[in-house]
PDB file of C-alpha atoms (C1' of nucleotides) in Angstrom:
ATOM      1  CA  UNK V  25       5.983 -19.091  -9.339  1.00  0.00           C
ATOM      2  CA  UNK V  26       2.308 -18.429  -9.328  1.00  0.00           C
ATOM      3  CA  UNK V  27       0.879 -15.078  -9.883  1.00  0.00           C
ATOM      4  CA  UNK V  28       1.125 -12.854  -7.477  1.00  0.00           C
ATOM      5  CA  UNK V  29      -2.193 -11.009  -5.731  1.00  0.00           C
ATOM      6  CA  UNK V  30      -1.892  -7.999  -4.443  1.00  0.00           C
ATOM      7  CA  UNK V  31      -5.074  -6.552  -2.554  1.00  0.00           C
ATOM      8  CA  UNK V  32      -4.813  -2.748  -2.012  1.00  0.00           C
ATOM      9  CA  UNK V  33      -5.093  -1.736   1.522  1.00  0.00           C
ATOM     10  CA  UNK V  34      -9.215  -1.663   0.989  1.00  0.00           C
ATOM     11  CA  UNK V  35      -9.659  -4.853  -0.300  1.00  0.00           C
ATOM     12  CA  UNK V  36      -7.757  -6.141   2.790  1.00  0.00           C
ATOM     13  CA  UNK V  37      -9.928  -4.247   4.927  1.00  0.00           C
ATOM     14  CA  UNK V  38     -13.020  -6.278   3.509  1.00  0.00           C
ATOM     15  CA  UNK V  39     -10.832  -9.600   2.509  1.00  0.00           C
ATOM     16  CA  UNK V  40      -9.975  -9.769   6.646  1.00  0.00           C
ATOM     17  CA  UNK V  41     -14.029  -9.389   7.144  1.00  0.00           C
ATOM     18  CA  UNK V  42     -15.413 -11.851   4.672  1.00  0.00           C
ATOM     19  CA  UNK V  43     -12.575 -14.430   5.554  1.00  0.00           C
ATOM     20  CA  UNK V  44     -13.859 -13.524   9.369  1.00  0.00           C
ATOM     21  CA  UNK V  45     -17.339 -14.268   8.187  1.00  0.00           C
ATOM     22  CA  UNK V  46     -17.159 -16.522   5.821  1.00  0.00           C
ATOM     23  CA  UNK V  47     -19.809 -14.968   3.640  1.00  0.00           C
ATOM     24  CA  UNK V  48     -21.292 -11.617   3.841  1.00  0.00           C
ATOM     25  CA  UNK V  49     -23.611  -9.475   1.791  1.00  0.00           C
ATOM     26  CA  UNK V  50     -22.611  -5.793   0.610  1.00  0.00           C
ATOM     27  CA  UNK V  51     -24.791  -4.558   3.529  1.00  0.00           C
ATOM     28  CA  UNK V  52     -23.086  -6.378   6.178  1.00  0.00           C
ATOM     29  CA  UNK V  53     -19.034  -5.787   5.491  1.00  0.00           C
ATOM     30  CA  UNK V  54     -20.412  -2.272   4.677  1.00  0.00           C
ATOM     31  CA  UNK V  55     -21.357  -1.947   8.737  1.00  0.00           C
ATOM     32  CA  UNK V  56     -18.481  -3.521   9.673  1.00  0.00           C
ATOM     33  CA  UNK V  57     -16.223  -1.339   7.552  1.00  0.00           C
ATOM     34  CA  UNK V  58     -18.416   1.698   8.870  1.00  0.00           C
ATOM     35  CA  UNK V  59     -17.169   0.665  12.846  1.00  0.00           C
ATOM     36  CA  UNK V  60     -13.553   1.987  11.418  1.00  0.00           C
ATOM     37  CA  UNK V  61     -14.024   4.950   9.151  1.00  0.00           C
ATOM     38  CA  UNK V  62     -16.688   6.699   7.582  1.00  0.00           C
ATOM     39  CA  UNK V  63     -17.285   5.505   3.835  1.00  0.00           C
ATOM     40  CA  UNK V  64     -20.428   5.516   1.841  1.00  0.00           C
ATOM     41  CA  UNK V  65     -22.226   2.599   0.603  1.00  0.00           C
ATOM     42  CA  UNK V  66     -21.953   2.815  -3.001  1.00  0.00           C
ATOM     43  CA  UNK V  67     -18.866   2.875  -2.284  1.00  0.00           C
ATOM     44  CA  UNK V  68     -18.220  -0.565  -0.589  1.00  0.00           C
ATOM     45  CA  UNK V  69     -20.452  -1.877  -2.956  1.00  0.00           C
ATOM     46  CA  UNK V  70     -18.032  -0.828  -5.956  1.00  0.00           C
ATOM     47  CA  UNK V  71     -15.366  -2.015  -4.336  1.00  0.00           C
ATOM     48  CA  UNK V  72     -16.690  -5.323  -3.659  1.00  0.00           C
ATOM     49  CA  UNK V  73     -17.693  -5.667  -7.562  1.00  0.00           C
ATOM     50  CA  UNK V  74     -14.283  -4.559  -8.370  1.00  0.00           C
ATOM     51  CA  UNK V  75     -13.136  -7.299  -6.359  1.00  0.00           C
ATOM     52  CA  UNK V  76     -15.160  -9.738  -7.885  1.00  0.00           C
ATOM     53  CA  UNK V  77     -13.819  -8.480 -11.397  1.00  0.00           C
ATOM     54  CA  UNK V  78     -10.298  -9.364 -10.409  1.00  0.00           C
ATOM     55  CA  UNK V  79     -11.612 -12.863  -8.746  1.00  0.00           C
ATOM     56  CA  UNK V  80     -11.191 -11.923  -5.190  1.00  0.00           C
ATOM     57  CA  UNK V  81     -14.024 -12.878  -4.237  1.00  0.00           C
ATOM     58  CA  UNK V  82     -16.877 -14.679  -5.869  1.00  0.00           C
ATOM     59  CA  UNK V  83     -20.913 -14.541  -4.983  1.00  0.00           C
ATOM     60  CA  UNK V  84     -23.930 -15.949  -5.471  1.00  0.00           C
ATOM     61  CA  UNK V  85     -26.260 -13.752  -6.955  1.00  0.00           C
ATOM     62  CA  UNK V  86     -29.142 -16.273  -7.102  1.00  0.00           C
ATOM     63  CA  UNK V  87     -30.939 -13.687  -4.556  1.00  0.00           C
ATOM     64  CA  UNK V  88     -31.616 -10.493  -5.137  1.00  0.00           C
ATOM     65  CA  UNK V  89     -29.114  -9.597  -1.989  1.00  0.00           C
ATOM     66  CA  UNK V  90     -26.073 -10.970  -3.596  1.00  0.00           C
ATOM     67  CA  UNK V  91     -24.003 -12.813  -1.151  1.00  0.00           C
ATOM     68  CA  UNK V  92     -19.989 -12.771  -1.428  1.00  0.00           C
ATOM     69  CA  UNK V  93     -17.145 -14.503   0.131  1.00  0.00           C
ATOM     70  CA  UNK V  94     -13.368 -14.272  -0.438  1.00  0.00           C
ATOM     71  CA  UNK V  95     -12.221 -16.590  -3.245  1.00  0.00           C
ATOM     72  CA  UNK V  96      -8.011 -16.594  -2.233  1.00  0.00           C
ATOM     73  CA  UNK V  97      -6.438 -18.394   0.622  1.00  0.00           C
ATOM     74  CA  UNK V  98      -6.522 -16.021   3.607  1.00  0.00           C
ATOM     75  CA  UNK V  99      -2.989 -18.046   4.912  1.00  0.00           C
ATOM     76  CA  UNK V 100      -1.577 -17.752   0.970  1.00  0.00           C
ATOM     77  CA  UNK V 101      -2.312 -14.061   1.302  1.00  0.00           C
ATOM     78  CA  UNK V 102      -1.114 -13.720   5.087  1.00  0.00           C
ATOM     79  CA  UNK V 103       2.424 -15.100   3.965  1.00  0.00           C
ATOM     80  CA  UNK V 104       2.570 -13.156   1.101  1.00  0.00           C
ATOM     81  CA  UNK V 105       2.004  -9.666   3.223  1.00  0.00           C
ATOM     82  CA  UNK V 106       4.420 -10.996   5.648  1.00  0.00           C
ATOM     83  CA  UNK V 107       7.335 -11.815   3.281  1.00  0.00           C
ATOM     84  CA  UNK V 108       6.814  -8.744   1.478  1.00  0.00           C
ATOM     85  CA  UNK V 109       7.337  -6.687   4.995  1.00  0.00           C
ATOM     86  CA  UNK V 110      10.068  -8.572   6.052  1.00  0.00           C
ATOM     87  CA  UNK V 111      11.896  -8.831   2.517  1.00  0.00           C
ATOM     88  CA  UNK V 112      11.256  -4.638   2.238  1.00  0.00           C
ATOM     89  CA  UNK V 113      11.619  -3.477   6.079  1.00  0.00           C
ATOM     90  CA  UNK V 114      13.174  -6.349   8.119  1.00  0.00           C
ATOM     91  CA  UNK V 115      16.213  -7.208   5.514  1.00  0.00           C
ATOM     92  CA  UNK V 116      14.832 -10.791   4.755  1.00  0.00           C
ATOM     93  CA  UNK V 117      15.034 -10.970   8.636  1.00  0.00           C
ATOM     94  CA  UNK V 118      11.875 -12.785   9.885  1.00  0.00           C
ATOM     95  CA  UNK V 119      13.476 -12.862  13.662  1.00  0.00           C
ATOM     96  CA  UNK V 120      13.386  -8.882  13.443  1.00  0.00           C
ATOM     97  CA  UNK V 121       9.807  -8.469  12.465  1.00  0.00           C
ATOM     98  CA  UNK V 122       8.940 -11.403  15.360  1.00  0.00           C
ATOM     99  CA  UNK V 123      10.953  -9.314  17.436  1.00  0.00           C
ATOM    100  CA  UNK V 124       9.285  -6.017  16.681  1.00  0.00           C
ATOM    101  CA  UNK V 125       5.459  -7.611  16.658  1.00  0.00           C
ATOM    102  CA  UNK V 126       6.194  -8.986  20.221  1.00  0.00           C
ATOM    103  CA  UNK V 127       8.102  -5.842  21.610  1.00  0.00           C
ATOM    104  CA  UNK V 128       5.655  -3.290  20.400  1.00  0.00           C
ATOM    105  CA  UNK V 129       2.642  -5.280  20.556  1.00  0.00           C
ATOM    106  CA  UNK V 130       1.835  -6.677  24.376  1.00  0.00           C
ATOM    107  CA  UNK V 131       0.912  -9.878  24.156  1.00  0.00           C
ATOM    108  CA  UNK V 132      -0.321 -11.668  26.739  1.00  0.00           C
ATOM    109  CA  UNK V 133       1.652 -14.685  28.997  1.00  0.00           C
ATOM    110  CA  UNK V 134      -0.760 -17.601  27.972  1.00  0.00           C
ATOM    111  CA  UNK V 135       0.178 -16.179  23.686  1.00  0.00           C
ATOM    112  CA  UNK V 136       3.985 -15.919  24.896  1.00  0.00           C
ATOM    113  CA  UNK V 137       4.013 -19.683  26.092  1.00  0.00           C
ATOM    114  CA  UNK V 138       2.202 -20.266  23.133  1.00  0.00           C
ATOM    115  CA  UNK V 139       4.683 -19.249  20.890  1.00  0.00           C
ATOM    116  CA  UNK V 140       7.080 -20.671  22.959  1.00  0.00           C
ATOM    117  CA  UNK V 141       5.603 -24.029  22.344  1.00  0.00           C
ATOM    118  CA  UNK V 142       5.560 -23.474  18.475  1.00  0.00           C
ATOM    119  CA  UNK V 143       9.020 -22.589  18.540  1.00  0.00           C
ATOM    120  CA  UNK V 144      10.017 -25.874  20.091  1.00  0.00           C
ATOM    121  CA  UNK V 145       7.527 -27.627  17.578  1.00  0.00           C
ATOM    122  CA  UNK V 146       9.817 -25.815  14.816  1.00  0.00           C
ATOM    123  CA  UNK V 147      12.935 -26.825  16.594  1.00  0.00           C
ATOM    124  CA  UNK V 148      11.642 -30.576  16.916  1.00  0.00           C
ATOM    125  CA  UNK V 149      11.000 -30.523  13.396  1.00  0.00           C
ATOM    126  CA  UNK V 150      14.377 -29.548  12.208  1.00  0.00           C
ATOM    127  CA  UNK V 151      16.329 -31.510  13.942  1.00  0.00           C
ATOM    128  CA  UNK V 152      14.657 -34.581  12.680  1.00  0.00           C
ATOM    129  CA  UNK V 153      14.940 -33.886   9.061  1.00  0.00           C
TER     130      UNK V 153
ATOM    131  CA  UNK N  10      -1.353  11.146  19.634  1.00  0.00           C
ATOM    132  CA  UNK N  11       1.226  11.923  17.325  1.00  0.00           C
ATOM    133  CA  UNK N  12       1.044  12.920  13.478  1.00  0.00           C
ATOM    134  CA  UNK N  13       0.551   8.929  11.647  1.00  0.00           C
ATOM    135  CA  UNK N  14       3.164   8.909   8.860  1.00  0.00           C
ATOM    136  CA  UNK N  15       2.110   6.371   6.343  1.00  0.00           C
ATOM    137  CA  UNK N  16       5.412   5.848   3.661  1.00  0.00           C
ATOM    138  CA  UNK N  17       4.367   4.536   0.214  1.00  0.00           C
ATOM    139  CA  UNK N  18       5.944   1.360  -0.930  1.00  0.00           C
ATOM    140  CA  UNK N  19       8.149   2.743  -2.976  1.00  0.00           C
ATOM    141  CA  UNK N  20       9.022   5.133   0.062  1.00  0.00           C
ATOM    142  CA  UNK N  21      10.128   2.432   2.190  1.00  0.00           C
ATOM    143  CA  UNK N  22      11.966   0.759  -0.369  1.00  0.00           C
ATOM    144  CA  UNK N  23      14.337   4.107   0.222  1.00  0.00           C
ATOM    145  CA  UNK N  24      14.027   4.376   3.549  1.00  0.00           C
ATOM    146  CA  UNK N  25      15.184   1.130   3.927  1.00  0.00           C
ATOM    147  CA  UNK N  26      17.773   1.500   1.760  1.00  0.00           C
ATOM    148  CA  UNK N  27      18.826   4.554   3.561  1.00  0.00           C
ATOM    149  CA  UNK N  28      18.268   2.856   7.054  1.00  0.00           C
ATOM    150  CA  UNK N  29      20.980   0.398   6.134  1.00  0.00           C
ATOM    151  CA  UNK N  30      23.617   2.462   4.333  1.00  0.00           C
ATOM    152  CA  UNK N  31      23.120   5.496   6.914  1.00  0.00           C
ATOM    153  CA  UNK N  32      23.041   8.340   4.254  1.00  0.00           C
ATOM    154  CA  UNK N  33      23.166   8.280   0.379  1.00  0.00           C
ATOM    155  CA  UNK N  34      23.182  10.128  -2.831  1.00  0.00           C
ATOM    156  CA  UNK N  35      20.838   9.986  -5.236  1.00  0.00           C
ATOM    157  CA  UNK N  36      23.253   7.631  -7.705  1.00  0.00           C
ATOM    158  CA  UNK N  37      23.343   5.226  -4.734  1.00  0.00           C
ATOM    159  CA  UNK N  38      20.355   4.848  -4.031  1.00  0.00           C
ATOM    160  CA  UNK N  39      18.973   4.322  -7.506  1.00  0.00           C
ATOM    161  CA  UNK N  40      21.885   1.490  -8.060  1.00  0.00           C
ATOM    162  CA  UNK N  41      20.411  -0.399  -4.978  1.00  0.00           C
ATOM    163  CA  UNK N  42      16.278  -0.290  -6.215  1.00  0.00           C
ATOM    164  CA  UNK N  43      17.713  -1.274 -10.033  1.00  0.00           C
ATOM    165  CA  UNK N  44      18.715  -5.008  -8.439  1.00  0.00           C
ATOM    166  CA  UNK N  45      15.558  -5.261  -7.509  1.00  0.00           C
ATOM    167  CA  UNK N  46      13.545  -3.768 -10.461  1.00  0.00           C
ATOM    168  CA  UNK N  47      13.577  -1.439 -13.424  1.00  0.00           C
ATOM    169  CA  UNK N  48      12.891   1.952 -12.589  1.00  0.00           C
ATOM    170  CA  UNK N  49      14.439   5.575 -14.122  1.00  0.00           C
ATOM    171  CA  UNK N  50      17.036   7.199 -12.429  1.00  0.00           C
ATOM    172  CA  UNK N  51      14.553  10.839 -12.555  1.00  0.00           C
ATOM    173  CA  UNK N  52      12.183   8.624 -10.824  1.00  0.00           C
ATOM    174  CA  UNK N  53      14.379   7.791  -7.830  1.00  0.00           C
ATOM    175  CA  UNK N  54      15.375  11.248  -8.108  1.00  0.00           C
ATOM    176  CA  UNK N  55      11.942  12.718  -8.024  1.00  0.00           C
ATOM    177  CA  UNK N  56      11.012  10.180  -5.132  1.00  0.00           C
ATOM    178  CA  UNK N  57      13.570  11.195  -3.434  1.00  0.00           C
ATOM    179  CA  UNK N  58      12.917  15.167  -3.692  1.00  0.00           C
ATOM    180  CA  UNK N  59       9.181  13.829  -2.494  1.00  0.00           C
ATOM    181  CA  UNK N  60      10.677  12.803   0.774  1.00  0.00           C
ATOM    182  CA  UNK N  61      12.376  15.257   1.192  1.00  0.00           C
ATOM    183  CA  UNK N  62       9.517  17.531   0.885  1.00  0.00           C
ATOM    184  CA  UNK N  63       7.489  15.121   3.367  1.00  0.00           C
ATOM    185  CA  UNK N  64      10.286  15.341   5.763  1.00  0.00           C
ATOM    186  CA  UNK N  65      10.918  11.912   5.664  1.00  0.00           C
ATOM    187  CA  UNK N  66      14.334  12.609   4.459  1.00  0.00           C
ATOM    188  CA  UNK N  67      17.158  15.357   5.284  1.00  0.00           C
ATOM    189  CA  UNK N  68      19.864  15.972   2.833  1.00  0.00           C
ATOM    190  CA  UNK N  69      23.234  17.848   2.523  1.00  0.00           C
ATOM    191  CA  UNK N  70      23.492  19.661  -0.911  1.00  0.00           C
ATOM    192  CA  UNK N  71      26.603  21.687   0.206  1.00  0.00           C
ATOM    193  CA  UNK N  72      28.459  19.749  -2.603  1.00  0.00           C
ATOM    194  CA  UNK N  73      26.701  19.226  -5.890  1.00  0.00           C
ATOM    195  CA  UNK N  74      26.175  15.572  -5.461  1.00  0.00           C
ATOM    196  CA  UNK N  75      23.405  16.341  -2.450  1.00  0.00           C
ATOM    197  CA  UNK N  76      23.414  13.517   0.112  1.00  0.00           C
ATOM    198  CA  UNK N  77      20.716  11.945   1.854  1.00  0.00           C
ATOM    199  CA  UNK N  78      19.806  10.445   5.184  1.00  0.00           C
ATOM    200  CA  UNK N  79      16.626   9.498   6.424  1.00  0.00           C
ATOM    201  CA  UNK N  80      14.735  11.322   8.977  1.00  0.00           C
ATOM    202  CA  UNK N  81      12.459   9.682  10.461  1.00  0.00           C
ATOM    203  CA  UNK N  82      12.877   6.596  13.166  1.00  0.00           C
ATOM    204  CA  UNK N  83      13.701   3.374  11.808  1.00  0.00           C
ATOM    205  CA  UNK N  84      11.963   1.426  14.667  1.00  0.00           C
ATOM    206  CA  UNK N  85       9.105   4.190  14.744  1.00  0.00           C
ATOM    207  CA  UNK N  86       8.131   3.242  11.243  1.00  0.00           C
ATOM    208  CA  UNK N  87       8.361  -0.763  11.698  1.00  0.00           C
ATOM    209  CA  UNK N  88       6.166  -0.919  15.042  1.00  0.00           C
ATOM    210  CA  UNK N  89       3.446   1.266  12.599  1.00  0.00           C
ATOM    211  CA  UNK N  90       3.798  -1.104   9.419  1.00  0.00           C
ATOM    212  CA  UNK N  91       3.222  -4.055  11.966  1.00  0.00           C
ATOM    213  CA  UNK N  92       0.709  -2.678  13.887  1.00  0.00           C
ATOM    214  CA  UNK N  93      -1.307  -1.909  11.136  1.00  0.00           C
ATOM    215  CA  UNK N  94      -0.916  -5.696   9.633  1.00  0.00           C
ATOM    216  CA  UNK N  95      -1.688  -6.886  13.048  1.00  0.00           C
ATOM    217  CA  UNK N  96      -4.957  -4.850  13.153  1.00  0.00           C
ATOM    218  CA  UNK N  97      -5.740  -5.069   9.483  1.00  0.00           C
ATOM    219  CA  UNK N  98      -4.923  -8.854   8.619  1.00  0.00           C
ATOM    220  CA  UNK N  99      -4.523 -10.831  11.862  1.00  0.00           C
ATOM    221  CA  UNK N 100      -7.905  -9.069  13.688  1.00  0.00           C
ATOM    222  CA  UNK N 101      -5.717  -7.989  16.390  1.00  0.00           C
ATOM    223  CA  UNK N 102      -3.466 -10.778  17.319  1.00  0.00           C
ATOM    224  CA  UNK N 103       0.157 -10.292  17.474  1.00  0.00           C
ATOM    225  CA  UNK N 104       0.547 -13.972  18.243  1.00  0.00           C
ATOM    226  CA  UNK N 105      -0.915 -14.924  14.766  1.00  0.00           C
ATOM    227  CA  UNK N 106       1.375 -12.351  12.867  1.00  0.00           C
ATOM    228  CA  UNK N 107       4.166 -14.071  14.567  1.00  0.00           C
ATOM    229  CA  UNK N 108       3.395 -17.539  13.757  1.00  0.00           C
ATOM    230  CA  UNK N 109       3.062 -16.731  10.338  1.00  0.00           C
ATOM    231  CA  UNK N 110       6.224 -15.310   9.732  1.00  0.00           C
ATOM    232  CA  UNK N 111       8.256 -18.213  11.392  1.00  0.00           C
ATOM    233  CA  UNK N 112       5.751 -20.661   9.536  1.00  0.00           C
ATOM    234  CA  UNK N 113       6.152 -19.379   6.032  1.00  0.00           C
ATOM    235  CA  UNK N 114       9.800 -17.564   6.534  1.00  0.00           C
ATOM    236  CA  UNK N 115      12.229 -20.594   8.009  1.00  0.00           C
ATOM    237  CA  UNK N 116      14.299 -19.122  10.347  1.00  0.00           C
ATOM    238  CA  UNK N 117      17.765 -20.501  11.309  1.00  0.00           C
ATOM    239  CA  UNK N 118      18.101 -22.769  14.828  1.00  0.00           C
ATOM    240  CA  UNK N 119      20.081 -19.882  16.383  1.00  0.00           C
ATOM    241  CA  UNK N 120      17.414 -17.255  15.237  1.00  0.00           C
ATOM    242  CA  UNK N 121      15.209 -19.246  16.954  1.00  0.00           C
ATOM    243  CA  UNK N 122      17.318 -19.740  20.092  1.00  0.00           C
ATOM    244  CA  UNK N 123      17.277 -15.735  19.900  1.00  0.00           C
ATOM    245  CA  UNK N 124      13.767 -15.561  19.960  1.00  0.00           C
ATOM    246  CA  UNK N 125      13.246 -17.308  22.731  1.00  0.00           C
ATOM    247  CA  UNK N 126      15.227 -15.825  24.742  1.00  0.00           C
ATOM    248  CA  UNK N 127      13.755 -12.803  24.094  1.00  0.00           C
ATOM    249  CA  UNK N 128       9.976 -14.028  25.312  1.00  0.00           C
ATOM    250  CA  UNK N 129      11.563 -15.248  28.422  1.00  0.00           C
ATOM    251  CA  UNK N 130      13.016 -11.716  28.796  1.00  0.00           C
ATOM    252  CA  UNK N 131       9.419 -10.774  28.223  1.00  0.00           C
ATOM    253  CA  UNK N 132       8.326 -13.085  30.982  1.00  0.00           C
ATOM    254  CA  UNK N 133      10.645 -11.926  33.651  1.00  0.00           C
ATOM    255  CA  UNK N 134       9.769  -8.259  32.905  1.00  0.00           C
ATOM    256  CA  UNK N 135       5.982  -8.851  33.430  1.00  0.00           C
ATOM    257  CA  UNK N 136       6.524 -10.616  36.108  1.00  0.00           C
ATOM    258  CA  UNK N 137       8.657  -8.032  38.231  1.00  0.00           C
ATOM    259  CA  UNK N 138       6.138  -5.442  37.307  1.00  0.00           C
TER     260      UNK N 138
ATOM    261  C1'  DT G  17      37.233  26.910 -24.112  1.00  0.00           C
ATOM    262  C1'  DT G  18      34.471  23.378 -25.235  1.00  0.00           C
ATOM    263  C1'  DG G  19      32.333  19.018 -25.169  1.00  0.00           C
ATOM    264  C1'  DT G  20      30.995  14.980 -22.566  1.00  0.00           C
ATOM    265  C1'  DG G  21      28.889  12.905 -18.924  1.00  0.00           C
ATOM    266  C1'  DG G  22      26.830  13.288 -14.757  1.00  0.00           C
ATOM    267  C1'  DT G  23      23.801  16.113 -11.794  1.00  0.00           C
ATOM    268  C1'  DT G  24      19.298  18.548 -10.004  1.00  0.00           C
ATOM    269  C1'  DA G  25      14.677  20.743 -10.816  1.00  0.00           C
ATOM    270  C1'  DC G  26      10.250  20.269 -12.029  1.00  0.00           C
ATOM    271  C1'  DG G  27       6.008  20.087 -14.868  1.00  0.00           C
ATOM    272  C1'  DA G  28       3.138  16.978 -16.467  1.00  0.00           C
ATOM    273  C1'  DA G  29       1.569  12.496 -18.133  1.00  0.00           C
ATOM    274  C1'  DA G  30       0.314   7.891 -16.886  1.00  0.00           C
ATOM    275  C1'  DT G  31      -1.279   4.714 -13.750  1.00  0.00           C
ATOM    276  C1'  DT G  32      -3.677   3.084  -9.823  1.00  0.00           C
ATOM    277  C1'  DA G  33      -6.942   3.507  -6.145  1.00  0.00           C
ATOM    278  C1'  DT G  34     -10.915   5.475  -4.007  1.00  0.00           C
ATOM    279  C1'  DT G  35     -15.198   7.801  -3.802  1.00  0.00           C
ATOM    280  C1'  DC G  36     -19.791   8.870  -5.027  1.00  0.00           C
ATOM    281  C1'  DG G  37     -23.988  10.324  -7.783  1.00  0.00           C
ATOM    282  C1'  DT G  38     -27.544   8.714 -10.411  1.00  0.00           C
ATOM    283  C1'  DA G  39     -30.418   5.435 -12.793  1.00  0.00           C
ATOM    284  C1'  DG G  40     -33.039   1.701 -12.529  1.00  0.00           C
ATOM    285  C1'  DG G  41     -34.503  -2.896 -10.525  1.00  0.00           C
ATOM    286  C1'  DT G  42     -36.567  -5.551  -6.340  1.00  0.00           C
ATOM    287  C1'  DT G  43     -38.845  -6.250  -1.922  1.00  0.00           C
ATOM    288  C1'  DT G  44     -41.923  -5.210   1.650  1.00  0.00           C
ATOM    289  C1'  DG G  45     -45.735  -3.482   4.218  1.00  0.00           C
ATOM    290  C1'  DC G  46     -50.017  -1.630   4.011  1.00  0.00           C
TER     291       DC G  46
ATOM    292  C1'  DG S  20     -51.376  -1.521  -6.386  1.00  0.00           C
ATOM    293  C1'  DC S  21     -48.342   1.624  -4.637  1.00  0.00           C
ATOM    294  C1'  DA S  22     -44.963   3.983  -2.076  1.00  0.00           C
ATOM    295  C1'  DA S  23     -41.019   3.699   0.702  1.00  0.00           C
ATOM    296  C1'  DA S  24     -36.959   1.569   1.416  1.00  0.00           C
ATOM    297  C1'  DC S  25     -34.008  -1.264  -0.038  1.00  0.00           C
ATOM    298  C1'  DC S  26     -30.839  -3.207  -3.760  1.00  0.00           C
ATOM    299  C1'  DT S  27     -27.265  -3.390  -7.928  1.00  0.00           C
ATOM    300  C1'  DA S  28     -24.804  -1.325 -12.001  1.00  0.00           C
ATOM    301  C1'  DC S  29     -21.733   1.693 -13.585  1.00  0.00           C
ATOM    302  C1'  DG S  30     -19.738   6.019 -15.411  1.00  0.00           C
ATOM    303  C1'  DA S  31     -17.116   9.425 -13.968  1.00  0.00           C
ATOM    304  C1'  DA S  32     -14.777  12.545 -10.735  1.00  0.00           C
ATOM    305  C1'  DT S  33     -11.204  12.812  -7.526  1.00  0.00           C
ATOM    306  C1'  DA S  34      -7.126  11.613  -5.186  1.00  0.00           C
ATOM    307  C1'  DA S  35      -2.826   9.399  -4.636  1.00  0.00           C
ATOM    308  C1'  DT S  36       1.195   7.415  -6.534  1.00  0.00           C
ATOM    309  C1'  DT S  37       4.595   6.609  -9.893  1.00  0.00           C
ATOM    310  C1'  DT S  38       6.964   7.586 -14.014  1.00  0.00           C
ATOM    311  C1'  DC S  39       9.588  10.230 -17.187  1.00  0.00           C
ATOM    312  C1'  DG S  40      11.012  13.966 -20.554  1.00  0.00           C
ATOM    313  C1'  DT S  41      13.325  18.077 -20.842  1.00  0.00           C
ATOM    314  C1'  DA S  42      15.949  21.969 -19.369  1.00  0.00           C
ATOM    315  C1'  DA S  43      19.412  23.847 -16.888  1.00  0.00           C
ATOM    316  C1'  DC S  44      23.519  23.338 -14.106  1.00  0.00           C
ATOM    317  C1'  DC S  45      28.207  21.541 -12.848  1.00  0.00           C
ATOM    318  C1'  DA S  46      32.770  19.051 -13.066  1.00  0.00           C
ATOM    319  C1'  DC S  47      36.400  17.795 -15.477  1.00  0.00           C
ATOM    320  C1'  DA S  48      39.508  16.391 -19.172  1.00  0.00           C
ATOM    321  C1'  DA S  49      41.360  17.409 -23.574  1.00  0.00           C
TER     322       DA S  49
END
DNA sequence: TTGTGGTTACGAAATTATTCGTAGGTTTGC
DNA sequence: GCAAACCTACGAATAATTTCGTAACCACAA
């Protein structure tokens, strides 16, 4: 099994922005974070360099405005947050964390059919193999 | 608004615990987190006493072997922790949370079945309203 | 009664995560 | 050239979480 990364809550936070980006400088995921709670900007900046310590994210530092962008799989780390909920609150139940994203969550009737459509990829799928 | 409780991971690694057994001593407990890792009994004891503190457990201690039971909403708690991934990691989108977990986590044909069901439920309901 | 094994209480250390001040370098506009 | 306004580096304080050692208490069997 690989190793396995596990971003603090923070490093989500800016993970989710850069992989929404694609590339960002310190400045710009520091306004973004800013839109959700205050935080100073030595501090975004630290945690950003921490990040790129632990290979998080990597940057080019050619300019003097160093430019980052996330440097793991935003899926890889998606499935890993997800298993971990479901294997620690659901019971290793994925069917009861679906159910409790869609029942607390409203989504909307063009995302329901959507899903409904996946679902019958998935069963498709199965039967064939 | 009401207060946000935010459990620690090693929090809801009780709670959960305690969710499925229904109540719990101390001994119990412990024996369940041990399959899953190495941890001190005082630690699950002094966890424990933590919660209780927080209010996030109750416990009986009319007998010397004090006893357990969470105390805060099982459901309550889930709809938060998925929220928050929803809003942290999936910008939003319930719809991409769920995909995930059925695309990493297989579920069975008759989990699926289940879950279908349940978004035509959905369906009907917005539609009467 | 006494010892053994299991229990709780709790301070405090260790670890991990977050925040920020300050120093010093770079860019820009005038 | 120079000042103002930006930038990065980084040590260190703080906060939050987890871990554990030790003491004291309790149950029970010999």
């Amino acid at each position: 099994m690989s190793e396995q990364i596990k971003p603090t809550a923070s490093e989500l936070e800016i993970l989710n922005i850069l992989w929404s980006k694609g590339e960002g400088t310190v400045r710009e995921v520091h306004q973004v974070l800013e839109q959700n709670r205050e935080v100073g900007y030595t501090t975004t900046l630290k945690l950003m360099q921490i990040m790129l310590d632990k290979q998080l994210l990597t940057r080019d530092d050619s300019t003097s405005r160093h430019v980052y962008s996330a440097n793991v799989n935003q899926e890889k780390i998606q499935g890993q947050m997800v298993k971990g909920m479901i294997d620690t609150m659901f019971n290793g139940s994925a069917k009861q964390l679906v159910m409790q994203a869609l029942g607390s969550h409203k989504a909307d009737k063009k995302e329901i059919e959507e899903i409904k459509q996946y679902l019958e990829q998935i069963e498709k799928r199965s039967r064939k193999s």
